[in-house]
Amino acid sequence: MARQEERDDDKIRLDKWLWAARFFKTRQLAHEALELGRVLVNGDRVKGSRVVKEGDRLLLRLNQLEYNVEVLQLSTQRRPAKEAVLMYREDEASIAAREERSLLLKAEHASFPHGDGRPTKKARREISRFKSSF
């Protein structure tokens, strides 16, 4: 029985590995990202059922950010975040580009004009009067 489990650990679906490595909250989200082409393995678009191997290079596009990682360990169990980080290694260039993009997105968000929230009772009356004047 132990030999069967060892062989099963060598064959892990990509969507399950992405879930275990904590890139996605659910396997379904990982599968959908693969179907939409947001995850590339060694530069190729693949399905969620593809078997991932140690040494594979992954390019993930998540929430306008890109991760360029190399698979170091295989695991089917979702472990704590500190342990999940040990399952892959991210390029230094990828980290720098992601941090730069994150700062750009934050600056963009800060410069975007935000409303004052819900209108007050007085403002609602003025809006109503304005609309009824036409």
Tab-separated table of C-alpha atoms in Angstrom:
chain	number	residue	atom	x	y	z
A	1	MET	CA	0.000	0.000	0.000
A	2	ALA	CA	2.847	2.404	0.781
A	3	ARG	CA	4.353	1.857	-2.696
A	4	GLN	CA	1.037	2.845	-4.299
A	5	GLU	CA	0.942	6.077	-2.286
A	6	GLU	CA	4.536	6.873	-3.324
A	7	ARG	CA	3.620	6.410	-6.990
A	8	ASP	CA	0.541	8.588	-6.537
A	9	ASP	CA	2.675	11.377	-5.028
A	10	ASP	CA	4.773	11.406	-8.216
A	11	LYS	CA	1.634	12.060	-10.287
A	12	ILE	CA	-0.151	15.194	-9.167
A	13	ARG	CA	-2.662	17.128	-11.226
A	14	LEU	CA	-1.629	20.709	-11.910
A	15	ASP	CA	-4.869	22.188	-10.565
A	16	LYS	CA	-4.428	20.258	-7.317
A	17	TRP	CA	-0.807	21.408	-6.965
A	18	LEU	CA	-1.790	25.058	-7.558
A	19	TRP	CA	-4.427	24.702	-4.832
A	20	ALA	CA	-1.967	23.010	-2.438
A	21	ALA	CA	0.658	25.711	-3.113
A	22	ARG	CA	-1.982	28.308	-2.124
A	23	PHE	CA	-2.131	30.196	-5.403
A	24	PHE	CA	-5.909	29.585	-5.455
A	25	LYS	CA	-8.503	29.168	-2.690
A	26	THR	CA	-10.226	26.231	-4.390
A	27	ARG	CA	-9.353	23.608	-6.977
A	28	GLN	CA	-12.241	24.873	-9.078
A	29	LEU	CA	-10.667	28.340	-9.283
A	30	ALA	CA	-7.336	26.760	-10.248
A	31	HIS	CA	-9.056	24.677	-12.922
A	32	GLU	CA	-10.867	27.734	-14.335
A	33	ALA	CA	-7.587	29.704	-14.504
A	34	LEU	CA	-6.010	26.832	-16.439
A	35	GLU	CA	-8.948	26.659	-18.832
A	36	LEU	CA	-8.742	30.428	-19.447
A	37	GLY	CA	-5.004	30.194	-20.199
A	38	ARG	CA	-3.870	32.183	-17.169
A	39	VAL	CA	-1.374	29.466	-16.241
A	40	LEU	CA	1.367	28.345	-18.634
A	41	VAL	CA	3.635	25.351	-18.017
A	42	ASN	CA	7.029	25.608	-19.695
A	43	GLY	CA	5.473	28.201	-22.021
A	44	ASP	CA	2.543	25.998	-23.099
A	45	ARG	CA	-1.152	26.323	-22.357
A	46	VAL	CA	-2.323	23.167	-20.573
A	47	LYS	CA	-5.379	21.556	-19.006
A	48	GLY	CA	-5.960	21.106	-15.272
A	49	SER	CA	-5.498	17.357	-15.548
A	50	ARG	CA	-1.876	17.714	-16.659
A	51	VAL	CA	0.621	16.034	-14.387
A	52	VAL	CA	3.045	18.498	-12.832
A	53	LYS	CA	6.675	17.485	-12.221
A	54	GLU	CA	9.480	18.935	-10.157
A	55	GLY	CA	11.445	21.414	-12.239
A	56	ASP	CA	8.455	22.602	-14.296
A	57	ARG	CA	8.374	26.345	-14.931
A	58	LEU	CA	4.982	28.011	-14.387
A	59	LEU	CA	3.828	31.455	-15.474
A	60	LEU	CA	0.722	32.489	-13.528
A	61	ARG	CA	-1.336	35.611	-14.202
A	62	LEU	CA	-3.412	36.388	-11.105
A	63	ASN	CA	-5.215	39.663	-10.386
A	64	GLN	CA	-3.140	41.684	-12.893
A	65	LEU	CA	0.084	40.288	-11.397
A	66	GLU	CA	2.451	37.714	-12.907
A	67	TYR	CA	4.293	34.996	-11.023
A	68	ASN	CA	7.175	33.139	-12.692
A	69	VAL	CA	7.852	30.093	-10.499
A	70	GLU	CA	9.677	26.782	-10.610
A	71	VAL	CA	8.137	23.707	-8.968
A	72	LEU	CA	10.423	22.364	-6.217
A	73	GLN	CA	8.162	19.934	-4.334
A	74	LEU	CA	5.001	18.015	-5.047
A	75	SER	CA	2.204	17.778	-2.524
A	76	THR	CA	-1.480	16.961	-2.666
A	77	GLN	CA	-2.223	18.314	0.797
A	78	ARG	CA	-2.907	21.979	1.432
A	79	ARG	CA	-0.456	22.965	4.123
A	80	PRO	CA	0.057	26.253	6.018
A	81	ALA	CA	1.318	29.189	3.957
A	82	LYS	CA	4.826	28.983	5.422
A	83	GLU	CA	5.125	25.388	4.212
A	84	ALA	CA	3.428	26.091	0.873
A	85	VAL	CA	6.091	28.660	-0.024
A	86	LEU	CA	8.692	25.865	0.120
A	87	MET	CA	6.939	24.054	-2.742
A	88	TYR	CA	8.153	26.555	-5.355
A	89	ARG	CA	10.832	29.144	-6.057
A	90	GLU	CA	10.049	32.469	-7.682
A	91	ASP	CA	12.545	34.343	-9.864
A	92	GLU	CA	14.039	37.541	-8.458
A	93	ALA	CA	13.031	39.388	-11.644
A	94	SER	CA	9.467	38.147	-11.212
A	95	ILE	CA	9.325	39.353	-7.620
A	96	ALA	CA	10.694	42.798	-8.562
A	97	ALA	CA	8.300	43.154	-11.519
A	98	ARG	CA	5.326	42.097	-9.384
A	99	GLU	CA	6.189	44.563	-6.602
A	100	GLU	CA	6.617	47.347	-9.158
A	101	ARG	CA	3.264	46.500	-10.770
A	102	SER	CA	1.620	46.362	-7.327
A	103	LEU	CA	2.922	49.840	-6.458
A	104	LEU	CA	1.701	51.146	-9.819
A	105	LEU	CA	-1.774	49.698	-9.216
A	106	LYS	CA	-1.895	51.240	-5.720
A	107	ALA	CA	-0.882	54.641	-7.087
A	108	GLU	CA	-3.506	54.322	-9.826
A	109	HIS	CA	-6.158	53.467	-7.247
A	110	ALA	CA	-5.168	56.394	-5.003
A	111	SER	CA	-5.401	58.879	-7.870
A	112	PHE	CA	-8.830	57.620	-8.956
A	113	PRO	CA	-11.564	59.976	-7.725
A	114	HIS	CA	-13.849	58.356	-5.185
A	115	GLY	CA	-17.342	59.518	-4.400
A	116	ASP	CA	-18.434	60.928	-1.075
A	117	GLY	CA	-20.552	57.878	-0.337
A	118	ARG	CA	-24.321	57.755	-0.138
A	119	PRO	CA	-26.199	61.006	-0.600
A	120	THR	CA	-27.609	62.655	2.505
A	121	LYS	CA	-31.320	63.249	2.959
A	122	LYS	CA	-30.892	66.846	1.801
A	123	ALA	CA	-28.931	65.773	-1.281
A	124	ARG	CA	-31.617	63.177	-2.137
A	125	ARG	CA	-34.305	65.890	-1.981
A	126	GLU	CA	-32.232	68.093	-4.298
A	127	ILE	CA	-31.765	65.207	-6.733
A	128	SER	CA	-35.491	64.518	-6.654
A	129	ARG	CA	-36.303	68.182	-7.311
A	130	PHE	CA	-33.786	68.292	-10.150
A	131	LYS	CA	-35.235	65.156	-11.795
A	132	SER	CA	-38.830	66.366	-11.465
A	133	SER	CA	-38.000	69.731	-13.055
A	134	PHE	CA	-37.657	68.062	-16.478
